Short mmCIF file of C-alpha atoms in Angstrom, two decimals:
data_model
loop_
_atom_site.label_atom_id
_atom_site.label_comp_id
_atom_site.label_asym_id
_atom_site.label_seq_id
_atom_site.Cartn_x
_atom_site.Cartn_y
_atom_site.Cartn_z
CA MET A 2 67.29 94.80 111.41
CA PRO A 3 68.23 97.41 108.74
CA LEU A 4 71.58 96.86 107.01
CA PRO A 5 73.25 100.07 108.33
CA ILE A 6 72.50 98.94 111.92
CA ILE A 7 73.93 95.47 111.19
CA ASN A 8 77.03 97.19 109.82
CA SER A 9 77.41 99.33 112.98
CA VAL A 10 76.87 96.42 115.39
CA ALA A 11 79.34 94.17 113.55
CA SER A 12 81.92 96.95 113.52
CA TRP A 13 81.54 97.50 117.27
CA ILE A 14 81.96 93.81 118.08
CA LEU A 15 85.04 93.41 115.89
CA LYS A 16 86.74 96.52 117.21
CA LYS A 17 86.68 95.11 120.78
CA ARG A 18 89.51 92.83 119.64
CA ILE A 19 91.86 95.82 119.21
CA HIS A 20 92.69 95.87 122.94
CA GLN A 21 93.94 92.25 122.85
CA ILE A 22 96.09 92.97 119.79
CA GLU A 23 97.62 95.93 121.60
CA LEU A 24 98.53 93.60 124.49
CA PHE A 25 100.58 91.16 122.40
CA ILE A 26 102.22 94.09 120.63
CA LYS A 27 103.30 95.44 124.04
CA TYR A 28 104.40 92.09 125.52
CA PRO A 29 105.51 89.91 122.55
CA HIS A 30 108.19 87.90 124.38
CA GLU A 31 105.90 87.05 127.28
CA VAL A 32 102.94 86.17 125.02
CA GLN A 33 105.03 83.89 122.81
CA GLU A 34 106.83 82.02 125.60
CA GLU A 35 103.61 81.55 127.56
CA LEU A 36 101.94 80.23 124.41
CA LEU A 37 104.79 77.76 123.79
CA LEU A 38 104.60 76.37 127.32
CA SER A 39 100.82 76.07 127.00
CA LEU A 40 101.21 74.05 123.77
CA VAL A 41 103.80 71.81 125.42
CA ARG A 42 101.58 71.24 128.49
CA THR A 43 98.62 70.43 126.27
CA ALA A 44 100.55 67.78 124.30
CA GLU A 45 102.83 66.31 126.97
CA HIS A 46 100.91 62.99 127.08
CA THR A 47 100.89 62.47 123.31
CA VAL A 48 103.25 60.00 121.64
CA LEU A 49 105.57 62.80 120.51
CA GLY A 50 105.19 64.60 123.84
CA LYS A 51 106.49 61.55 125.69
CA LYS A 52 109.22 60.93 123.10
CA TYR A 53 110.68 64.42 123.50
CA GLY A 54 110.01 64.85 127.20
CA PHE A 55 107.48 67.66 127.02
CA GLY A 56 106.64 67.08 130.69
CA SER A 57 110.06 68.39 131.74
CA VAL A 58 110.09 71.46 129.50
CA LYS A 59 110.07 74.66 131.55
CA SER A 60 111.52 77.18 129.06
CA TYR A 61 112.08 77.91 125.39
CA ALA A 62 115.78 77.04 125.71
CA GLN A 63 114.93 73.59 127.06
CA PHE A 64 112.30 73.06 124.34
CA ALA A 65 114.86 73.97 121.66
CA ARG A 66 117.37 71.46 123.08
CA GLN A 67 114.93 68.56 123.28
CA VAL A 68 112.81 68.91 120.12
CA PRO A 69 114.34 68.63 116.61
CA VAL A 70 113.47 70.90 113.69
CA VAL A 71 111.58 68.94 111.00
CA GLN A 72 110.36 69.19 107.43
CA TYR A 73 107.21 67.54 106.09
CA GLU A 74 109.06 64.40 105.05
CA ASP A 75 110.31 63.92 108.64
CA PHE A 76 106.80 64.33 110.03
CA GLU A 77 104.91 62.33 107.41
CA PRO A 78 104.81 58.97 109.28
CA GLU A 79 103.01 60.57 112.24
CA ILE A 80 100.60 62.40 109.94
CA GLU A 81 99.82 59.17 108.10
CA GLN A 82 99.05 57.43 111.41
CA CYS A 83 96.48 60.11 112.19
CA ARG A 84 95.00 59.93 108.70
CA GLN A 85 94.50 56.21 109.28
CA GLY A 86 92.54 56.93 112.45
CA ALA A 87 95.18 57.00 115.22
CA HIS A 88 94.71 59.55 117.99
CA ASN A 89 96.97 61.32 120.47
CA VAL A 90 100.05 61.01 118.25
CA PHE A 91 101.20 64.64 118.07
CA TRP A 92 98.11 66.46 119.37
CA PRO A 93 95.73 65.28 122.13
CA THR A 94 92.38 66.09 120.53
CA PRO A 95 91.27 64.05 117.49
CA ILE A 96 92.27 65.61 114.17
CA LYS A 97 89.58 65.10 111.59
CA TRP A 98 90.72 67.55 108.89
CA PHE A 99 93.80 67.51 106.67
CA ALA A 100 94.54 70.30 104.20
CA LYS A 101 95.86 68.76 101.01
CA SER A 102 98.61 70.77 99.41
CA SER A 103 101.18 70.01 96.76
CA GLY A 104 102.76 73.45 97.12
CA THR A 105 104.66 74.60 94.05
CA THR A 106 107.83 72.60 94.51
CA ASN A 107 106.78 68.96 94.72
CA ALA A 108 104.26 66.91 92.80
CA LYS A 109 103.80 64.79 95.93
CA SER A 110 100.77 65.79 97.98
CA LYS A 111 101.14 66.99 101.53
CA PHE A 112 98.42 66.50 104.15
CA ILE A 113 98.65 69.24 106.75
CA PRO A 114 96.75 68.51 109.99
CA VAL A 115 94.10 71.10 110.94
CA SER A 116 92.81 70.69 114.48
CA ASN A 117 89.56 72.12 115.80
CA GLU A 118 91.67 74.45 117.94
CA ALA A 119 93.44 75.75 114.83
CA LEU A 120 90.15 76.28 113.02
CA GLU A 121 88.69 78.37 115.84
CA ASN A 122 91.71 80.05 117.41
CA CYS A 123 93.81 80.59 114.30
CA HIS A 124 92.00 80.59 110.94
CA TYR A 125 88.59 81.94 111.97
CA LYS A 126 90.10 84.25 114.58
CA ALA A 127 92.35 85.68 111.87
CA GLY A 128 89.39 86.27 109.58
CA LYS A 129 87.73 88.32 112.30
CA ASP A 130 90.98 90.18 113.02
CA LEU A 131 91.41 91.07 109.37
CA LEU A 132 88.02 92.78 109.44
CA CYS A 133 88.75 94.27 112.85
CA LEU A 134 91.98 95.93 111.70
CA TYR A 135 90.44 97.13 108.46
CA LEU A 136 87.43 98.65 110.22
CA ASN A 137 89.63 100.23 112.86
CA ASN A 138 91.44 102.10 110.08
CA ASN A 139 88.33 102.87 108.01
CA GLU A 140 85.58 104.00 110.33
CA ASP A 141 83.25 105.02 107.49
CA SER A 142 83.37 101.54 105.94
CA GLN A 143 80.11 100.02 104.75
CA LEU A 144 81.64 96.58 104.30
CA PHE A 145 78.76 94.64 105.85
CA VAL A 146 76.10 96.36 103.80
CA GLY A 147 77.18 94.12 100.91
CA LYS A 148 78.93 90.80 100.36
CA SER A 149 82.50 89.57 100.06
CA LEU A 150 83.41 87.91 96.76
CA ARG A 151 85.65 85.06 97.91
CA LEU A 152 87.75 83.06 95.47
CA GLY A 153 89.27 79.94 96.97
CA GLY A 154 90.76 76.88 95.39
CA SER A 155 88.11 74.75 96.97
CA LYS A 156 87.38 71.25 95.86
CA GLU A 157 85.10 68.79 97.56
CA LEU A 158 86.37 67.03 100.65
CA TYR A 159 87.29 63.36 100.47
CA GLU A 160 86.80 60.90 103.32
CA SER A 161 89.30 58.27 104.41
CA ASN A 162 89.05 56.34 107.71
CA ASN A 163 86.71 58.93 109.17
CA THR A 164 89.18 61.72 108.38
CA PHE A 165 88.70 64.26 105.60
CA PHE A 166 91.13 65.92 103.22
CA GLY A 167 90.91 68.65 100.61
CA ASP A 168 91.83 72.29 100.06
CA LEU A 169 92.03 74.40 103.20
CA SER A 170 89.34 76.68 101.78
CA ALA A 171 86.98 73.71 101.51
CA ILE A 172 87.67 72.79 105.14
CA LEU A 173 86.99 76.36 106.25
CA ILE A 174 83.74 76.53 104.27
CA GLU A 175 82.63 73.15 105.61
CA ASN A 176 83.07 74.30 109.22
CA MET A 177 81.71 77.85 108.95
CA PRO A 178 78.44 78.66 110.73
CA PHE A 179 75.46 78.61 108.35
CA TRP A 180 74.92 82.36 108.64
CA ALA A 181 78.42 83.13 107.27
CA GLU A 182 77.27 82.20 103.78
CA PHE A 183 74.81 85.10 103.78
CA SER A 184 77.68 87.62 103.80
CA SER A 185 79.66 85.90 101.04
CA THR A 186 79.35 85.21 97.35
CA PRO A 187 79.40 82.87 95.47
CA SER A 188 77.37 80.27 97.36
CA ASN A 189 79.06 77.32 99.04
CA ARG A 190 77.78 75.06 96.27
CA ILE A 191 79.65 77.01 93.61
CA SER A 192 82.67 77.74 95.81
CA LEU A 193 83.19 74.00 96.24
CA MET A 194 82.95 73.11 92.55
CA SER A 195 86.05 71.12 91.58
CA ASP A 196 86.27 71.94 87.86
CA TRP A 197 87.74 75.44 87.47
CA GLU A 198 86.57 75.89 83.87
CA SER A 199 82.95 75.26 84.91
CA LYS A 200 83.34 77.09 88.17
CA LEU A 201 84.58 80.36 86.62
CA PRO A 202 81.43 81.21 84.60
CA ALA A 203 79.25 80.01 87.48
CA ILE A 204 80.95 82.48 89.83
CA VAL A 205 80.53 85.29 87.31
CA ASN A 206 76.84 84.60 86.77
CA GLU A 207 76.11 84.45 90.49
CA THR A 208 78.10 87.50 91.56
CA ILE A 209 77.50 90.17 88.91
CA ASN A 210 74.08 91.05 90.33
CA GLU A 211 75.21 91.06 93.97
CA ASN A 212 76.22 94.14 95.97
CA VAL A 213 79.88 93.19 96.31
CA THR A 214 81.81 95.40 98.74
CA SER A 215 85.04 93.38 99.07
CA LEU A 216 87.17 90.86 97.22
CA ALA A 217 89.26 88.05 98.75
CA GLY A 218 91.64 85.70 96.96
CA VAL A 219 95.01 85.13 95.28
CA PRO A 220 95.83 88.06 92.91
CA SER A 221 96.68 85.99 89.82
CA TRP A 222 93.47 83.93 89.84
CA MET A 223 91.30 86.80 91.03
CA MET A 224 92.48 88.79 88.00
CA VAL A 225 91.36 85.97 85.69
CA LEU A 226 87.92 86.09 87.31
CA LEU A 227 87.63 89.89 87.20
CA HIS A 228 88.55 90.07 83.53
CA ARG A 229 85.87 87.44 82.83
CA VAL A 230 83.39 89.62 84.78
CA LEU A 231 84.21 92.60 82.52
CA GLU A 232 83.99 90.48 79.37
CA THR A 233 80.60 89.08 80.43
CA THR A 234 79.11 92.46 81.37
CA GLY A 235 80.73 94.57 78.66
CA LYS A 236 81.83 97.09 81.29
CA SER A 237 85.24 98.75 81.41
CA SER A 238 85.54 99.09 85.20
CA LEU A 239 84.53 96.92 88.13
CA LEU A 240 83.04 99.99 89.81
CA GLU A 241 80.41 100.08 87.08
CA ILE A 242 79.29 96.63 88.24
CA TRP A 243 79.91 96.94 91.98
CA PRO A 244 79.83 100.66 92.85
CA ASN A 245 80.23 99.97 96.59
CA LEU A 246 83.43 97.96 96.19
CA GLU A 247 85.91 99.26 98.79
CA VAL A 248 88.68 96.73 99.58
CA TYR A 249 90.59 93.73 98.22
CA PHE A 250 92.02 91.27 100.78
CA HIS A 251 94.81 89.43 99.00
CA GLY A 252 97.60 86.94 99.70
CA GLY A 253 99.37 83.89 98.34
CA VAL A 254 101.76 85.70 95.99
CA SER A 255 103.47 89.08 96.01
CA PHE A 256 101.16 91.87 94.93
CA ASP A 257 103.96 93.98 93.40
CA PRO A 258 103.55 92.76 89.79
CA TYR A 259 99.76 93.26 90.00
CA ARG A 260 99.41 96.76 91.49
CA VAL A 261 99.03 98.64 88.21
CA PRO A 262 96.70 96.10 86.55
CA TYR A 263 94.36 96.20 89.57
CA ARG A 264 94.32 99.99 89.57
CA ASN A 265 93.25 99.80 85.93
CA LEU A 266 90.44 97.40 86.87
CA ILE A 267 89.37 99.47 89.89
CA PRO A 268 90.09 103.15 89.06
CA SER A 269 89.58 104.66 92.50
CA ASN A 270 91.87 106.66 94.78
CA THR A 271 89.98 105.51 97.87
CA PHE A 272 89.92 101.76 97.15
CA GLN A 273 92.00 99.83 99.71
CA TYR A 274 94.31 96.83 99.35
CA TYR A 275 94.93 94.68 102.44
CA GLU A 276 97.48 91.87 102.38
CA ILE A 277 97.35 88.70 104.46
CA TYR A 278 99.83 85.89 105.02
CA ASN A 279 98.20 82.52 105.54
CA ALA A 280 98.79 78.92 104.56
CA SER A 281 97.46 75.44 105.25
CA GLU A 282 99.73 75.35 108.31
CA GLY A 283 98.27 78.49 109.84
CA PHE A 284 97.41 82.16 109.56
CA PHE A 285 100.46 84.25 110.38
CA ALA A 286 100.25 87.96 109.60
CA ILE A 287 97.90 90.75 108.54
CA GLN A 288 98.42 94.23 107.12
CA ASP A 289 97.37 96.49 109.97
CA LEU A 290 97.53 99.94 108.34
CA ASN A 291 96.12 101.49 105.19
CA ASN A 292 98.56 101.86 102.27
CA SER A 293 101.25 99.70 103.89
CA GLN A 294 103.18 96.69 102.63
CA ASP A 295 104.21 95.57 106.12
CA LEU A 296 102.33 92.76 107.86
CA LEU A 297 101.78 92.56 111.61
CA LEU A 298 102.86 89.14 112.91
CA MET A 299 99.93 87.80 114.95
CA LEU A 300 101.28 86.33 118.16
CA ASP A 301 98.22 84.82 119.89
CA TYR A 302 96.88 82.38 117.29
CA GLY A 303 98.35 79.25 118.90
CA ILE A 304 101.53 79.53 116.80
CA PHE A 305 105.03 79.84 118.28
CA TYR A 306 107.61 81.29 115.89
CA GLU A 307 111.29 80.55 115.34
CA PHE A 308 113.59 81.66 112.55
CA ILE A 309 116.68 80.47 110.69
CA PRO A 310 118.87 83.21 109.13
CA MET A 311 119.01 82.56 105.38
CA SER A 312 122.67 83.59 105.40
CA ASP A 313 123.53 80.15 106.81
CA PHE A 314 120.35 78.20 106.02
CA GLY A 315 121.08 74.59 105.08
CA THR A 316 124.58 74.60 106.56
CA ALA A 317 125.96 72.87 109.64
CA GLU A 318 126.38 76.31 111.22
CA ALA A 319 122.71 77.26 110.81
CA THR A 320 121.26 78.78 113.98
CA ILE A 321 117.62 78.80 115.07
CA ILE A 322 116.42 81.79 117.05
CA PRO A 323 113.14 82.80 118.74
CA LEU A 324 111.14 85.84 117.70
CA TRP A 325 112.73 88.15 120.27
CA GLU A 326 116.20 87.69 118.72
CA VAL A 327 115.40 88.60 115.10
CA GLU A 328 116.88 91.69 113.44
CA VAL A 329 115.37 94.19 111.04
CA GLY A 330 116.39 93.79 107.41
CA LYS A 331 117.54 90.16 107.62
CA ASN A 332 116.00 87.34 105.61
CA TYR A 333 114.82 84.32 107.61
CA ALA A 334 113.31 80.90 107.03
CA MET A 335 110.29 80.44 109.29
CA VAL A 336 109.84 77.56 111.75
CA ILE A 337 106.51 77.09 113.52
CA THR A 338 105.05 75.15 116.43
CA THR A 339 101.26 75.09 116.30
CA ASN A 340 98.00 74.10 117.96
CA SER A 341 97.60 71.46 115.25
CA GLY A 342 100.63 69.56 116.57
CA LEU A 343 103.26 70.77 114.13
CA TRP A 344 106.40 70.87 116.29
CA ARG A 345 109.33 73.01 115.09
CA TYR A 346 108.12 72.60 111.52
CA GLN A 347 109.88 74.31 108.62
CA ILE A 348 107.07 75.79 106.58
CA GLY A 349 109.34 76.58 103.62
CA ASP A 350 108.64 80.34 103.52
CA THR A 351 111.12 83.16 103.97
CA VAL A 352 110.36 86.53 105.57
CA ARG A 353 112.18 89.79 106.25
CA PHE A 354 111.48 91.87 109.34
CA THR A 355 110.74 95.53 108.70
CA SER A 356 110.13 96.31 112.38
CA VAL A 357 110.60 94.65 115.77
CA ASP A 358 108.41 97.05 117.75
CA PRO A 359 105.89 95.82 116.79
CA PHE A 360 107.04 92.74 114.88
CA LYS A 361 106.24 93.32 111.21
CA ILE A 362 107.33 91.32 108.21
CA ARG A 363 107.28 91.06 104.46
CA VAL A 364 107.14 87.67 102.77
CA THR A 365 110.22 87.34 100.56
CA GLY A 366 109.77 83.91 98.99
CA ARG A 367 110.33 80.22 99.54
CA THR A 368 113.39 78.41 100.81
CA LYS A 369 113.27 76.28 97.66
CA HIS A 370 112.32 79.15 95.35
CA HIS A 371 115.49 81.08 94.72
CA ILE A 372 118.40 81.00 92.28
CA ASN A 373 121.87 80.67 93.72
CA VAL A 374 123.67 78.67 91.06
CA PHE A 375 126.32 81.36 90.60
CA GLY A 376 126.32 82.94 94.08
CA GLU A 377 123.75 85.58 93.09
CA GLU A 378 121.27 84.78 95.92
CA LEU A 379 118.26 85.90 93.87
CA ILE A 380 114.97 85.69 95.82
CA VAL A 381 111.35 86.11 94.77
CA GLU A 382 111.07 89.52 96.44
CA ASN A 383 113.85 90.74 94.08
CA SER A 384 112.27 89.33 90.92
CA ASP A 385 108.76 90.57 91.79
CA ARG A 386 109.98 94.10 92.41
CA ALA A 387 112.06 94.06 89.22
CA ILE A 388 109.05 92.91 87.19
CA ALA A 389 106.95 95.70 88.74
CA ALA A 390 109.57 98.35 87.91
CA ALA A 391 109.98 97.14 84.32
CA CYS A 392 106.21 97.09 83.82
CA LYS A 393 105.81 100.59 85.22
CA GLY A 394 108.55 101.92 82.95
CA THR A 395 107.13 100.39 79.77
CA SER A 396 103.34 100.41 80.43
CA ALA A 397 103.29 96.60 80.52
CA GLU A 398 101.08 94.21 82.47
CA VAL A 399 102.25 90.73 83.44
CA VAL A 400 100.08 87.64 83.84
CA ASP A 401 102.83 85.46 85.31
CA TYR A 402 106.47 84.51 84.95
CA THR A 403 109.11 81.95 85.85
CA VAL A 404 112.91 82.05 85.90
CA ALA A 405 115.59 79.35 85.75
CA PRO A 406 119.38 79.28 85.38
CA ILE A 407 121.26 78.72 82.14
CA PHE A 408 124.17 76.63 83.33
CA MET A 409 127.77 77.21 82.26
CA ASP A 410 128.88 74.65 79.71
CA GLY A 411 132.61 75.39 79.52
CA LYS A 412 132.14 77.57 76.45
CA SER A 413 129.81 80.29 77.73
CA LYS A 414 128.98 82.01 80.98
CA GLY A 415 125.80 81.47 82.91
CA ALA A 416 122.61 83.52 82.73
CA HIS A 417 119.04 83.63 83.92
CA GLU A 418 116.29 82.61 81.52
CA TRP A 419 112.86 84.19 81.94
CA ILE A 420 109.49 83.27 80.47
CA ILE A 421 107.02 86.14 80.91
CA GLU A 422 103.39 86.18 79.81
CA PHE A 423 102.09 89.71 79.23
CA ARG A 424 98.51 90.87 79.37
CA ALA A 425 99.69 94.16 77.89
CA GLU A 426 103.03 94.00 76.06
CA PRO A 427 105.78 96.52 76.83
CA THR A 428 105.91 99.63 74.66
CA ASP A 429 109.62 98.84 74.22
CA PHE A 430 110.67 95.25 74.89
CA GLU A 431 114.40 96.01 74.96
CA ALA A 432 113.80 98.78 77.48
CA PHE A 433 111.76 96.34 79.56
CA CYS A 434 114.66 93.86 79.61
CA THR A 435 117.17 96.55 80.54
CA LEU A 436 114.95 97.95 83.30
CA LEU A 437 114.42 94.49 84.76
CA ASP A 438 118.16 93.74 84.79
CA ASP A 439 119.10 97.17 86.19
CA THR A 440 116.48 96.90 88.95
CA LEU A 441 117.80 93.50 90.00
CA LYS A 442 121.28 95.01 90.20
CA SER A 443 120.00 97.83 92.40
CA LEU A 444 118.15 95.43 94.71
CA ASN A 445 120.71 92.64 95.03
CA SER A 446 124.44 93.35 95.42
CA ASP A 447 125.35 89.69 94.81
CA TYR A 448 123.49 89.72 91.49
CA GLU A 449 125.12 93.04 90.61
CA ALA A 450 128.59 91.64 91.32
CA LYS A 451 128.00 88.59 89.12
CA ARG A 452 126.61 90.80 86.33
CA ASN A 453 129.46 93.33 86.55
CA ARG A 454 131.04 93.38 83.07
CA ASN A 455 129.28 90.05 82.48
CA MET A 456 131.91 88.56 84.80
CA THR A 457 129.87 85.48 85.72
CA LEU A 458 126.38 86.15 84.41
CA ASN A 459 125.46 87.26 80.91
CA PRO A 460 122.38 89.52 80.51
CA PRO A 461 119.10 87.74 81.20
CA VAL A 462 117.47 85.86 78.33
CA ILE A 463 113.79 86.86 78.27
CA HIS A 464 111.07 85.13 76.25
CA GLN A 465 107.57 86.46 75.68
CA ALA A 466 105.19 83.60 76.39
CA ARG A 467 102.23 82.90 74.17
CA LYS A 468 98.80 83.72 75.56
CA ASN A 469 97.56 81.24 78.21
CA LEU A 470 100.88 79.38 78.42
CA PHE A 471 100.90 79.28 82.21
CA TYR A 472 97.18 78.47 82.34
CA ASP A 473 97.73 75.53 79.99
CA TRP A 474 100.71 74.32 82.04
CA LEU A 475 98.70 74.42 85.27
CA LYS A 476 95.81 72.63 83.54
CA ALA A 477 98.19 69.88 82.40
CA GLN A 478 99.33 69.53 86.02
CA ASP A 479 95.69 69.45 87.25
CA LYS A 480 96.39 72.65 89.20
CA LEU A 481 93.80 75.09 87.90
CA GLY A 482 92.17 77.23 90.57
CA GLY A 483 92.57 79.72 93.34
CA GLN A 484 95.39 78.32 95.49
CA HIS A 485 97.86 77.05 92.90
CA LYS A 486 100.79 79.25 91.95
CA ILE A 487 103.46 79.33 89.27
CA PRO A 488 106.95 78.61 90.69
CA ARG A 489 108.67 81.97 90.18
CA LEU A 490 112.33 80.99 90.73
CA SER A 491 114.04 77.62 90.68
CA ASN A 492 117.62 76.35 90.84
CA HIS A 493 116.86 73.78 88.15
CA ARG A 494 115.41 73.84 84.63
CA GLY A 495 112.58 71.35 85.12
CA TYR A 496 109.68 73.84 85.08
CA ILE A 497 111.01 76.06 82.31
CA GLU A 498 111.71 73.14 79.98
CA GLN A 499 108.17 71.80 80.50
CA LEU A 500 106.80 75.24 79.62
CA MET A 501 108.92 75.50 76.50
CA GLU A 502 107.50 72.23 75.23
CA LEU A 503 103.88 73.50 75.37
#
């Protein structure tokens, strides 16, 4: 079958999904509560189902009264039982796959259960929906005429007691139908290579002669790969190598600091950027319109959503609300119940709703990734946007950054200390620092109040990192590769002091 016909047939099949998406947009409350009760019915005879009386649950309110909110540490004993071969602990069907993740806050590894239901009805379904929404908005797309350059953090899977663990991307590749590899590059063999420094040139060599029409991966690591592609080929633009390149599907970190650098790499007014929000625990939201930064929360992936307002997060007064009670503009910590048996699980991410009809969000950071030592309530969304504004105003490009507090010592006031690695240095470093500080003041009234006349906070202390500082730090932590991220904000000085020693 000729490629244009394949493209048309695939587009037609994917677009059929639009009607179902329109249904959950129209009836979000009903879809979510029905989904919750279905999850509860499915798991009522599991160990946890019996413990929390799932059999008697008839409503969300009853579920919320009977089931506690948990973090990974609370849930770890049950997960370990399943990893050792136990069944029917928190989900009735056997769980064979565990996505290993250390996150960016703890050195300790987490093993997130991934059921067969989650693979099919969440992760793979989301992959199809991403294409569906993109094609619905871009009817002239020729996406399927070429291949998608995927950049995961995949390492080989490891077996223990007939269960397997590894990066989520490795689990997804392992379970994909054989024909899916034909539409992707690099090959599974190279995608699953564990050594990043060997994997990078192998990806370049295999992909530069392909007809790549889309990119997919975390912006920071994808940029490393794309610069290596240009260095290897001697070209100045990716469009010279892949003239049919039309879209980049990205997620994992905020894209704000990377917008200008990517436009320099791909100088096209028609090239599209589509953001996704996924994690080992599930696939949550997808950008559903061209040129938008808002993500449509996907309500029929086997995930029930609850939210904790960040205004009282971590306090005795903290409230937990369902999706239909959220408000636009407020920052929330997300709690999920999933078809992998995660029950009222705090994922550790924070989001802000930009719309409730339909429900759309922006990812604002991590519950553990903020600075509030002095009451400034600084979140990653603030720092990313400030970096973007300072770069735009001084023609700079940032590779990565991290921020930590300088604590008061009785003699001096506090401050924030930044380490920033530039790909292109600012034309005026002092102007960069001023722009960054002023943008933070404009975005965050608490920060502005603490900075007013240096009342509590002195001006930020900003260091220019040497080349490859963050790369070397990640390498020392054995965290090179597509899914690992630099901790942007922290309430302690552990990360920044390690970096200063390198």
